[in-house]
CSV table of C-alpha atoms in Angstrom, one decimal:
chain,number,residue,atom,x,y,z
N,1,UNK,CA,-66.7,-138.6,-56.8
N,2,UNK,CA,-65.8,-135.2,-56.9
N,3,UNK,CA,-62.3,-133.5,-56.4
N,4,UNK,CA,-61.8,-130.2,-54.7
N,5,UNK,CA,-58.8,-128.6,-55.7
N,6,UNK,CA,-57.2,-126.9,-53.2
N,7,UNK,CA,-56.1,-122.8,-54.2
N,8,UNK,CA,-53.5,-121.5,-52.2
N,9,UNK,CA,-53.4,-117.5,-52.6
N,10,UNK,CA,-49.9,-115.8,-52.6
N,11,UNK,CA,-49.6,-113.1,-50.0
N,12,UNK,CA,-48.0,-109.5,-50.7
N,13,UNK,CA,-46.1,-107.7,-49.1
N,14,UNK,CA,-46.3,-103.9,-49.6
N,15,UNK,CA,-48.7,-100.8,-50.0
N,16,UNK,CA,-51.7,-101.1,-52.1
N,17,UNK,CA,-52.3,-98.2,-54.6
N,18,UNK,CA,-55.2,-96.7,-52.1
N,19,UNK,CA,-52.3,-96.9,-49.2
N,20,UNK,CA,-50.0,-95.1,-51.2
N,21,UNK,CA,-52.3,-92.6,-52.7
N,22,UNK,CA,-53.4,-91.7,-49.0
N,23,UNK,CA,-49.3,-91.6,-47.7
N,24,UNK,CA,-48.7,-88.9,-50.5
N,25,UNK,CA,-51.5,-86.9,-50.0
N,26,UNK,CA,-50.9,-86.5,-46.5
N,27,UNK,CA,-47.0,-86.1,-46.8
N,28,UNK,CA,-48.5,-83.3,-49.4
N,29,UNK,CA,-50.2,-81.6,-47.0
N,30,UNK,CA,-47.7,-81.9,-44.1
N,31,UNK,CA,-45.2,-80.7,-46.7
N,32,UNK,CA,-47.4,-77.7,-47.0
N,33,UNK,CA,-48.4,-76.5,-43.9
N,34,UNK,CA,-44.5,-77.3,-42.9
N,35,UNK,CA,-43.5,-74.8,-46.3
N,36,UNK,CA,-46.1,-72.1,-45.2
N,37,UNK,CA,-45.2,-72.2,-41.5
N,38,UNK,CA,-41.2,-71.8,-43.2
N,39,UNK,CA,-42.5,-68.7,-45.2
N,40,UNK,CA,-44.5,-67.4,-42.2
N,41,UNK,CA,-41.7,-67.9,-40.0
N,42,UNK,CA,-38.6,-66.4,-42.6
N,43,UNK,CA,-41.0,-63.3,-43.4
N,44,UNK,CA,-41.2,-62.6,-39.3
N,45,UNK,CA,-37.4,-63.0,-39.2
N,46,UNK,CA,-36.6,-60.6,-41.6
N,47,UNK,CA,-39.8,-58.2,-40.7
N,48,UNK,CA,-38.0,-58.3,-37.1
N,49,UNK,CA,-34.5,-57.8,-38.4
N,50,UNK,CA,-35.9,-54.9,-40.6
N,51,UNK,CA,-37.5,-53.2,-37.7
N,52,UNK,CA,-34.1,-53.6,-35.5
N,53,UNK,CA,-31.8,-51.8,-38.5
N,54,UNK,CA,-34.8,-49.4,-38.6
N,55,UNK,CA,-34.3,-48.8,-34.8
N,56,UNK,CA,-30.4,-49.0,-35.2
N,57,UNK,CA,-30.5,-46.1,-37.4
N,58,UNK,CA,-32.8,-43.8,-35.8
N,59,UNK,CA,-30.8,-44.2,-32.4
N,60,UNK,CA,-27.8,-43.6,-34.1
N,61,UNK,CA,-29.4,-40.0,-35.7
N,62,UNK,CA,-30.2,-39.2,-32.7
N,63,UNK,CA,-27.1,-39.8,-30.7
N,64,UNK,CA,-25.3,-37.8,-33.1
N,65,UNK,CA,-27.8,-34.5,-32.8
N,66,UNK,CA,-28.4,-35.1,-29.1
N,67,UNK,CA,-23.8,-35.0,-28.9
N,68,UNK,CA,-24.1,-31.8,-30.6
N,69,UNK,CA,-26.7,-30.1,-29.0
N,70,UNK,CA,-26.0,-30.9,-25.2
N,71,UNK,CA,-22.9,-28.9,-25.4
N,72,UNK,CA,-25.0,-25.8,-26.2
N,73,UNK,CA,-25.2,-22.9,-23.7
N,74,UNK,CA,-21.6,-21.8,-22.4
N,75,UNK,CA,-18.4,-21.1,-22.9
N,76,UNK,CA,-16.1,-22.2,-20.6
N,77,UNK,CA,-17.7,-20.9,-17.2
N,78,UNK,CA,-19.4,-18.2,-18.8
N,79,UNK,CA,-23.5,-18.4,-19.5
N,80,UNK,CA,-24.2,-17.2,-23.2
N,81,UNK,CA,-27.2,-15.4,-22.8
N,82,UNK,CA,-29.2,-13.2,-24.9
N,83,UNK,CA,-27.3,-10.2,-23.7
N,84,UNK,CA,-23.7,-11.9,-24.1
N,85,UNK,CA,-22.0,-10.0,-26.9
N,86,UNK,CA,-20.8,-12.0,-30.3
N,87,UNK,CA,-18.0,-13.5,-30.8
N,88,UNK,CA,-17.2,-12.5,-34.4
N,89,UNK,CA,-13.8,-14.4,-36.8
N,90,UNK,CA,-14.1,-13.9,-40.3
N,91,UNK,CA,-17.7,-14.9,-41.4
N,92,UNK,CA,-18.0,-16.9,-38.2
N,93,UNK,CA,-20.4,-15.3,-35.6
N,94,UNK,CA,-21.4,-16.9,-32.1
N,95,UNK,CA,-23.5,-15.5,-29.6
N,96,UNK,CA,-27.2,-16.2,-28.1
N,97,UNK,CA,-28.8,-15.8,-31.3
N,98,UNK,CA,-26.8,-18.4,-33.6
N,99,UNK,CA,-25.9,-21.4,-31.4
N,100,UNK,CA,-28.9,-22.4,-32.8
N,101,UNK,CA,-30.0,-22.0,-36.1
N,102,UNK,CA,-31.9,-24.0,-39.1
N,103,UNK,CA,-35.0,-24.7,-40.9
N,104,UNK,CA,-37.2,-27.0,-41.1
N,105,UNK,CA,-34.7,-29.6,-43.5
N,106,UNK,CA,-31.2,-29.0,-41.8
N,107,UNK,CA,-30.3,-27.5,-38.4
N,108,UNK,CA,-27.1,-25.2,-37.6
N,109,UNK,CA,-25.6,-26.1,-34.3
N,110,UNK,CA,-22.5,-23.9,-32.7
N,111,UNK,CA,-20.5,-25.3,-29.6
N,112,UNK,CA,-17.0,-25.2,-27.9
N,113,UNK,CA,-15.4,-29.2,-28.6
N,114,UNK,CA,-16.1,-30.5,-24.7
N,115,UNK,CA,-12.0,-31.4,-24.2
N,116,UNK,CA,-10.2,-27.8,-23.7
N,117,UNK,CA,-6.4,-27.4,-23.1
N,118,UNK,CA,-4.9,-25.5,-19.9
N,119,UNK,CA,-2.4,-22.7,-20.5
N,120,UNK,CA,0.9,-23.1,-19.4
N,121,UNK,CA,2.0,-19.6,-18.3
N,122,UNK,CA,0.4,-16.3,-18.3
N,123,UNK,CA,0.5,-15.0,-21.8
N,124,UNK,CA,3.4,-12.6,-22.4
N,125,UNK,CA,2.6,-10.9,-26.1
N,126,UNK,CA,-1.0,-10.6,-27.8
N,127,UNK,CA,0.1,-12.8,-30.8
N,128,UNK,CA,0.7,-16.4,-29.2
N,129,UNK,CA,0.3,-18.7,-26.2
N,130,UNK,CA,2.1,-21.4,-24.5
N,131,UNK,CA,-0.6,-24.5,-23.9
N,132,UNK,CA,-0.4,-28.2,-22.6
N,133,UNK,CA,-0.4,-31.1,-24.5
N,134,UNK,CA,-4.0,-32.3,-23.8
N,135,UNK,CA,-5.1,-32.0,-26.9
N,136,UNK,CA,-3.4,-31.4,-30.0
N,137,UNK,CA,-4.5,-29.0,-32.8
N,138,UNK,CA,-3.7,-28.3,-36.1
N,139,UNK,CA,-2.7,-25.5,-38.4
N,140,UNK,CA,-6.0,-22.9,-39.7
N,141,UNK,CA,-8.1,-24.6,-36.8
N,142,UNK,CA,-10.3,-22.2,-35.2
N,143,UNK,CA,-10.5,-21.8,-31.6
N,144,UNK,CA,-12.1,-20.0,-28.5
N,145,UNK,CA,-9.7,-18.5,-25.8
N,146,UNK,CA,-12.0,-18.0,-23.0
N,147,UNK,CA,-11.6,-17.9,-19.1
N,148,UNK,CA,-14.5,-17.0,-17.0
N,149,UNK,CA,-14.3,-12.9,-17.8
N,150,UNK,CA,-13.4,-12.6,-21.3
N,151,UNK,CA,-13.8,-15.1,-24.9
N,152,UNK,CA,-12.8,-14.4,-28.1
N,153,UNK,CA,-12.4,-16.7,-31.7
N,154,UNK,CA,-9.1,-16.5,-33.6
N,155,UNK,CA,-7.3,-19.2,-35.6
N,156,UNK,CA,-4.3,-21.0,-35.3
N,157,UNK,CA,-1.5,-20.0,-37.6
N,158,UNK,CA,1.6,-22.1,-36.0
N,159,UNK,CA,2.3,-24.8,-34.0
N,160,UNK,CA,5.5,-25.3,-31.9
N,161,UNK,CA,6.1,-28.0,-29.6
N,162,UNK,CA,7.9,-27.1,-26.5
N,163,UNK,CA,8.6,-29.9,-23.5
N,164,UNK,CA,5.6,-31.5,-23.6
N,165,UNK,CA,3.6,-27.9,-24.4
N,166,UNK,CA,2.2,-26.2,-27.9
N,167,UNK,CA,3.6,-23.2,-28.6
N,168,UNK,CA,0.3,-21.2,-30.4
N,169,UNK,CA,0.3,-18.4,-32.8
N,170,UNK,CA,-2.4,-16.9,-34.4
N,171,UNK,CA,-4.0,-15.0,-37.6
N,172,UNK,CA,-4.9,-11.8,-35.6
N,173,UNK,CA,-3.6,-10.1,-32.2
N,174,UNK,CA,-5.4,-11.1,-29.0
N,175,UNK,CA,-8.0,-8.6,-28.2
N,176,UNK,CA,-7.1,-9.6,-24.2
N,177,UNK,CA,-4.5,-11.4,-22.0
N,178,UNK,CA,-5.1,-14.5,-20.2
N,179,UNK,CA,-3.2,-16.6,-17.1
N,180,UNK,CA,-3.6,-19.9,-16.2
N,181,UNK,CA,-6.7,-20.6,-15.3
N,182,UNK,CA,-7.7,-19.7,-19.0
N,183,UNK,CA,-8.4,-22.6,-21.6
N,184,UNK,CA,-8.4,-22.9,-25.4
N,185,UNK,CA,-11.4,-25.0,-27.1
N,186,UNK,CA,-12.0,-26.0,-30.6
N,187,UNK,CA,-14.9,-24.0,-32.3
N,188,UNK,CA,-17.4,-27.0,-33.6
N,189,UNK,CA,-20.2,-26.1,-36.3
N,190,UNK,CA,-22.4,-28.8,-37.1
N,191,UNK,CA,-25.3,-28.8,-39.6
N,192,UNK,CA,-27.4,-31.9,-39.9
N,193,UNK,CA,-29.4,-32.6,-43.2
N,194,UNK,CA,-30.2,-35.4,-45.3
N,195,UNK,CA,-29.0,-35.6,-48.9
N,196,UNK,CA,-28.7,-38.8,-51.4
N,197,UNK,CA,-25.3,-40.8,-51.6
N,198,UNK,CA,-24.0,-42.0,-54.6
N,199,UNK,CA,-25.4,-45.7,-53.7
N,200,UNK,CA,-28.6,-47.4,-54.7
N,201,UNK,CA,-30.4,-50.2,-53.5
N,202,UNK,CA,-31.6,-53.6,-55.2
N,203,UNK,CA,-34.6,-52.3,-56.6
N,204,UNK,CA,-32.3,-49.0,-58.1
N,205,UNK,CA,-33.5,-46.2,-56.0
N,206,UNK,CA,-31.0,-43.5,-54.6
N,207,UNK,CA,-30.0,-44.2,-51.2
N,208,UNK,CA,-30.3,-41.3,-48.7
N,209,UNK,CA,-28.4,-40.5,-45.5
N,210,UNK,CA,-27.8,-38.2,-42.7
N,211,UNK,CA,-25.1,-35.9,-43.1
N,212,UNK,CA,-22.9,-33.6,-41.4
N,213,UNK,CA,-21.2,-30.3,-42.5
N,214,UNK,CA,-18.5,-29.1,-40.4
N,215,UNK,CA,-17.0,-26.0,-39.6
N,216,UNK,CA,-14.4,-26.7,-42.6
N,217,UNK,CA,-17.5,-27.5,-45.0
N,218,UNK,CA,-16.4,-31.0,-45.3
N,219,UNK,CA,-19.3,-33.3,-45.8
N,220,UNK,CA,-19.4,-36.1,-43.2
N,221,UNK,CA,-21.9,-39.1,-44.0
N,222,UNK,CA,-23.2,-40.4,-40.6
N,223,UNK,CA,-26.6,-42.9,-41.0
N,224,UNK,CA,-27.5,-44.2,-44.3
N,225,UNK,CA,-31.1,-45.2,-44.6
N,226,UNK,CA,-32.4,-42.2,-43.9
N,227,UNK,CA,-35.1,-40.7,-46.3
N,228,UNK,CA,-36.3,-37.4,-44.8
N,229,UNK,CA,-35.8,-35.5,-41.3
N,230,UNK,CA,-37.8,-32.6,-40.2
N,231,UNK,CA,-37.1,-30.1,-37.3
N,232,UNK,CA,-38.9,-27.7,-35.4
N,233,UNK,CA,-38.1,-25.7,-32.6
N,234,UNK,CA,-39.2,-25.0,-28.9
N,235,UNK,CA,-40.1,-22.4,-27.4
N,236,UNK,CA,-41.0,-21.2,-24.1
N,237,UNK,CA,-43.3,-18.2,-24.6
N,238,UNK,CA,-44.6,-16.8,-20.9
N,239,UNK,CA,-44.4,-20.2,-19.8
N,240,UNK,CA,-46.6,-21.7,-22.4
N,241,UNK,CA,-44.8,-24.3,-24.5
N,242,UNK,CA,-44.7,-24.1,-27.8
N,243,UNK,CA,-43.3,-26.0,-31.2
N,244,UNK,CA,-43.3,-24.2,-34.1
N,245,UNK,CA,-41.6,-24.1,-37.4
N,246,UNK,CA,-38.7,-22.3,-38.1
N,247,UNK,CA,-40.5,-19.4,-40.2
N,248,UNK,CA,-42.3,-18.8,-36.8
N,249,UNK,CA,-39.4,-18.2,-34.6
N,250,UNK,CA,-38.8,-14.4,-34.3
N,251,UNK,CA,-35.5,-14.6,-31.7
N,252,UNK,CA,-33.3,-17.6,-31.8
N,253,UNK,CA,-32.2,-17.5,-28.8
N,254,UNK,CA,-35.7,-18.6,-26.8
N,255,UNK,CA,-35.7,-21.9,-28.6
N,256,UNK,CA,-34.8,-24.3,-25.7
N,257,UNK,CA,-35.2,-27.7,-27.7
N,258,UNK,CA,-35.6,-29.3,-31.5
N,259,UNK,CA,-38.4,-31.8,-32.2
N,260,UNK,CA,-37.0,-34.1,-35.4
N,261,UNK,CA,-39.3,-36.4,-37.3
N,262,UNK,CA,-36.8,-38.6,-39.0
N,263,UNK,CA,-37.7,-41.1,-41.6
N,264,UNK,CA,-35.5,-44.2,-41.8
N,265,UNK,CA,-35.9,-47.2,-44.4
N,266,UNK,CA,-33.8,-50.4,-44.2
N,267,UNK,CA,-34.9,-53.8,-46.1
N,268,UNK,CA,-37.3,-52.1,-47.7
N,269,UNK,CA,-39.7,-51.5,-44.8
N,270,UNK,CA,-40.1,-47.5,-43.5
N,271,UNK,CA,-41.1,-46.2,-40.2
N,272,UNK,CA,-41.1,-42.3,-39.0
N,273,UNK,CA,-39.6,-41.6,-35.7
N,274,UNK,CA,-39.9,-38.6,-33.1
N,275,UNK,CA,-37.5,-37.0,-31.3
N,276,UNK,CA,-37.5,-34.3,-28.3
N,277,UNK,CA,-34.0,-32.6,-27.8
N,278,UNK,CA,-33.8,-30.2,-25.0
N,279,UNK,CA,-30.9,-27.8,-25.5
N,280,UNK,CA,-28.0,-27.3,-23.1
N,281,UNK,CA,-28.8,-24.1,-22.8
């Protein structure tokens, strides 16, 4: 008689080694395509935030020369024209001819500061003036008394206050005598280049900015990131525009706008802007 013997198999709970194998391969290649979309995704992000400080920086360069140059053309309520005759203090000189004037690196700019000061009475002597308190000056700054027949550039020696007034006196004698509709400005001369700073950035390179020279010769940084900036100048020749370099332009007093190429570079990415100013003149 034969005996079957019964085997009773033990059941397991778990992954077989195939299972598992399959479970890490595929977690591999979600892991992957999760880590590349990451990278793809973080090198966009800081592509895009590159581009805005890129952006940033070139509006800010051109707020800065577009402030300057929109104040071009008059003096008070007089026209400066080519036939208007200079205003001359010291080695300053304003007329037509040198409220613009550069090169093709850096660009001269002469304007009256936009805020002016009233005077209070009719002058009485050709060394000083009484003026409200609008705007308050300083000792050595130099200044345009102008009305709409007359201008002329002196500096500021003295400053008195008097009831809510500036008492004025200046280096040299009035060449003429002004009432009360006559104002007194602030002279501005701006010249816009780019130099390096004293800065460098992680790799060890100089940075470079926009600066601004005033009419004191102070050095004013304004927008870092800026490699290069190149102007040229308009002009309108028998109404035929024209752009040409700054070794071209035989009277400076026909340009009537600035073209800047400006170069900017932030996060290590570099783009080259254009620019049209049209003067104030």
């Amino acid at each position: 008689m034969h005996q079957f013997k019964c085997v009773h198999r033990e059941r397991h709970y778990g992954f077989s080694l195939i299972e598992l194998v399959s479970a890490l391969m595929i977690s591999t290649i979600l892991i992957g395509q999760f880590y590349i979309y990451f990278m793809n995704f973080n090198q966009a992000f800081i592509i895009q935030i590159g581009l805005m400080r890129i952006e940033g920086r070139a509006n800010e360069v051109i707020a800065h020369i577009s402030h300057s140059i929109h104040q071009l053309g008059k003096i008070g309520c007089i026209k400066v024209t080519k036939n208007y005759p200079q205003l001359s203090f010291a080695s300053i000189h304003l007329n037509a001819h040198t409220q613009i004037i550069g090169d093709d690196q850096s660009m001269t700019v002469q304007y009256l500061e936009g805020f002016s000061t009233n005077l209070r009475t009719t002058q009485v002597n050709q060394s000083s003036m009484l003026v409200s308190d609008q705007r308050r000056f300083h000792s050595n700054e130099i200044v345009i008394i102008h009305d709409c027949l007359h201008a002329e550039i002196n500096q500021i020696q003295k400053i008195v206050t008097v009831a809510k007034s500036y008492q004025l006196s200046f280096v040299r004698p009035l060449e003429h005598t002004y009432n009360t509709d006559a104002e007194v400005s602030a002279l501005q001369i701006d010249r816009f280049f780019v130099s390096k700073t004293m800065r460098f950035d992680v790799k060890h390179r100089p940075i470079y900015a926009l600066y601004k020279e005033d009419i004191n010769h102070y050095r004013h940084e304004l927008v870092e990131g800026i490699n290069k900036i190149r102007f040229k100048y308009a002009i309108n020749n028998a109404n035929h525009f024209r752009i040409l370099s700054f070794n071209q332009i035989l009277a400076w007093h026909d340009v009537i706008g600035i073209a800047v190429e400006i170069h900017t570079e932030a996060s290590g990415f570099q783009k080259v802007w254009y620019h049209f100013f049209a003067s104030g003149k």
